[in-house]
């Protein structure tokens, strides 16, 4: 009798486990996250009040004049900066104080001083109403282009910095492996 009860319990647990895995696989196959009550269409325009920042301190008022593509790019930059800051914090936990390079200093200045200033200037330029509509449109187009170039430049700098960190860690692993291999006997 105890064997039948044991087999019954194992069968029930197996059916429950496989059913749960199947249910999650079905949701993943159709692109629905189990437990998420809100579906967000990726093609829908962004809602600025829902945009949050991890590392960058950007005033949402000045983001209203940006395109969705630029806001998404800013979020991408913010995520990369957060990854970089997490790396720096991990070093400080290990009591390692890395030297500040010129590239890091310039990037910090761009992210926390120049980027907010550019967003403010872009916002004011886009929201200025002047009589010569053609001149205003040309200025807005040029302002959008200049801001896009600045965002691309900042993202490229963050990518370069993260790539250097990655290369450094890979080099450390190669050195450690070489050391271990040389002491194998």
C-alpha atoms as one frame of an Amber mdcrd trajectory, in Angstrom:
protein
   0.000   0.000   0.000   2.824   2.427   0.852   4.374   1.729  -2.549   1.162
   2.792  -4.286   0.970   5.972  -2.199   4.633   6.728  -2.981   4.085   6.170
  -6.708   0.966   8.343  -6.557   2.832  11.201  -4.850   5.748  11.002  -7.294
   3.329  10.946 -10.236   1.402  13.947  -8.885   4.599  15.945  -8.351   5.862
  15.031 -11.825   2.576  16.009 -13.476   2.506  19.303 -11.549   6.144  20.097
 -12.425   5.755  19.278 -16.135   2.453  21.166 -16.292   4.038  24.265 -14.774
   7.016  24.087 -17.159   4.666  23.626 -20.116   2.523  26.560 -19.025   5.590
  28.844 -18.801   6.901  27.580 -22.150   3.544  28.343 -23.765   3.618  31.888
 -22.375   7.200  32.429 -23.523   6.386  31.107 -26.991   3.666  33.712 -27.485
   5.666  36.522 -25.843   3.710  36.906 -22.628   5.458  37.120 -19.281   3.696
  35.040 -16.632   2.760  37.185 -13.665   2.892  40.456 -15.605  -0.476  42.127
 -15.556   0.351  44.907 -18.012   1.204  44.306 -21.644   3.233  47.078 -23.228
   3.300  47.337 -26.983   6.926  47.917 -28.050   5.729  50.027 -30.995   3.602
  52.310 -28.842   4.950  55.793 -28.104   6.813  56.125 -24.835   5.117  57.712
 -21.851   7.626  60.018 -20.170   6.094  59.585 -16.730   6.845  55.855 -16.960
  10.499  56.380 -17.914  12.874  55.892 -15.007  16.597  56.471 -14.705  19.077
  54.363 -12.770  22.204  56.510 -12.993  21.472  59.600 -15.022  19.648  62.484
 -13.395  17.594  63.923 -16.256  14.679  66.302 -15.877  11.640  64.748 -17.564
  10.421  68.201 -18.588  13.300  68.560 -21.035  12.820  65.055 -22.447   9.431
  65.987 -23.910  11.028  67.440 -27.036  12.956  64.238 -27.800  11.928  61.496
 -30.170  11.159  58.018 -28.849  14.357  56.788 -30.492  16.415  59.334 -28.559
  14.717  58.487 -25.257  15.346  54.788 -25.857  18.979  55.606 -26.628  19.208
  57.600 -23.380  17.801  54.623 -21.485  20.391  52.382 -23.140  23.158  54.810
 -22.132  21.752  54.916 -18.586  21.829  51.117 -18.373  25.426  51.000 -19.612
  26.485  53.689 -17.144  24.815  51.685 -14.371  26.861  48.635 -15.399  30.038
  50.720 -15.337  29.203  52.142 -11.895  28.486  48.631 -10.585  31.959  47.620
 -11.772  33.515  50.611 -10.016  31.633  49.788  -6.803  32.793  46.172  -7.004
  36.367  47.427  -7.187  35.885  49.648  -4.149  34.456  46.682  -2.199  37.696
  44.831  -3.018  39.644  47.867  -1.710  40.970  48.587  -5.190  41.098  52.249
  -6.116  41.525  52.498  -9.889  43.217  55.545 -11.330  40.821  57.941 -13.008
  41.662  58.179 -16.681  41.056  61.172 -18.891  38.470  59.153 -20.816  36.524
  58.474 -17.588  36.751  62.123 -16.509  35.526  63.411 -19.887  32.686  60.885
 -19.969  31.604  61.848 -16.439  31.598  65.536 -17.428  29.581  64.759 -20.577
  27.008  62.632 -18.752  26.381  64.752 -15.704  27.038  68.297 -16.934  26.978
  68.641 -20.720  24.138  66.208 -21.507  21.625  67.955 -19.194  22.738  71.338
 -20.599  22.240  70.099 -24.160  18.796  68.712 -23.338  17.781  72.074 -21.852
  19.064  73.985 -24.901  17.330  71.558 -27.262  14.072  71.850 -25.330  14.121
  75.652 -25.401  15.050  75.768 -29.075  12.250  73.395 -30.049   9.687  75.278
 -27.970  10.575  78.773 -29.194   7.898  80.176 -31.483   9.206  82.779 -33.873
   7.548  84.463 -36.823   9.760  82.973 -39.507   8.430  79.392 -39.470  11.006
  78.188 -42.028  13.912  79.426 -39.893  12.402  77.744 -36.831  12.034  74.423
 -38.688  15.637  74.608 -39.914  16.871  75.345 -36.390  14.827  72.502 -34.932
  16.143  70.082 -37.544  19.714  71.158 -36.899  19.184  70.982 -33.119  17.815
  67.443 -33.414  20.759  66.410 -35.566  23.306  67.946 -33.178  21.676  66.295
 -30.166  21.613  62.928 -31.951  25.311  63.238 -32.786  26.062  64.049 -29.133
  24.048  61.036 -27.929  25.850  58.789 -30.408  29.205  60.164 -29.232  28.360
  59.598 -25.550  27.114  56.074 -26.196  30.244  55.280 -28.186  32.411  56.533
 -25.289  30.511  54.437 -22.740  30.800  51.385 -25.017  34.536  51.979 -25.382
  34.986  52.230 -21.624  32.997  49.042 -21.013  34.983  47.274 -23.716  38.264
  48.272 -22.021  36.973  46.901 -18.717  35.964  43.660 -20.401  39.339  43.367
 -22.128  41.126  44.012 -18.829  39.196  41.257 -17.061  39.784  38.842 -19.923
  43.494  39.597 -19.779  43.481  38.975 -16.003  41.825  35.590 -16.559  44.389
  34.651 -19.203  47.230  35.585 -16.853  45.702  33.555 -14.003  45.174  30.554
 -16.276  48.748  30.804 -17.548  50.002  30.966 -13.970  47.970  27.913 -12.953
  49.042  25.986 -16.051  52.714  26.767 -15.396  52.459  25.327 -11.888  50.754
  22.084 -12.911  53.077  19.159 -12.479
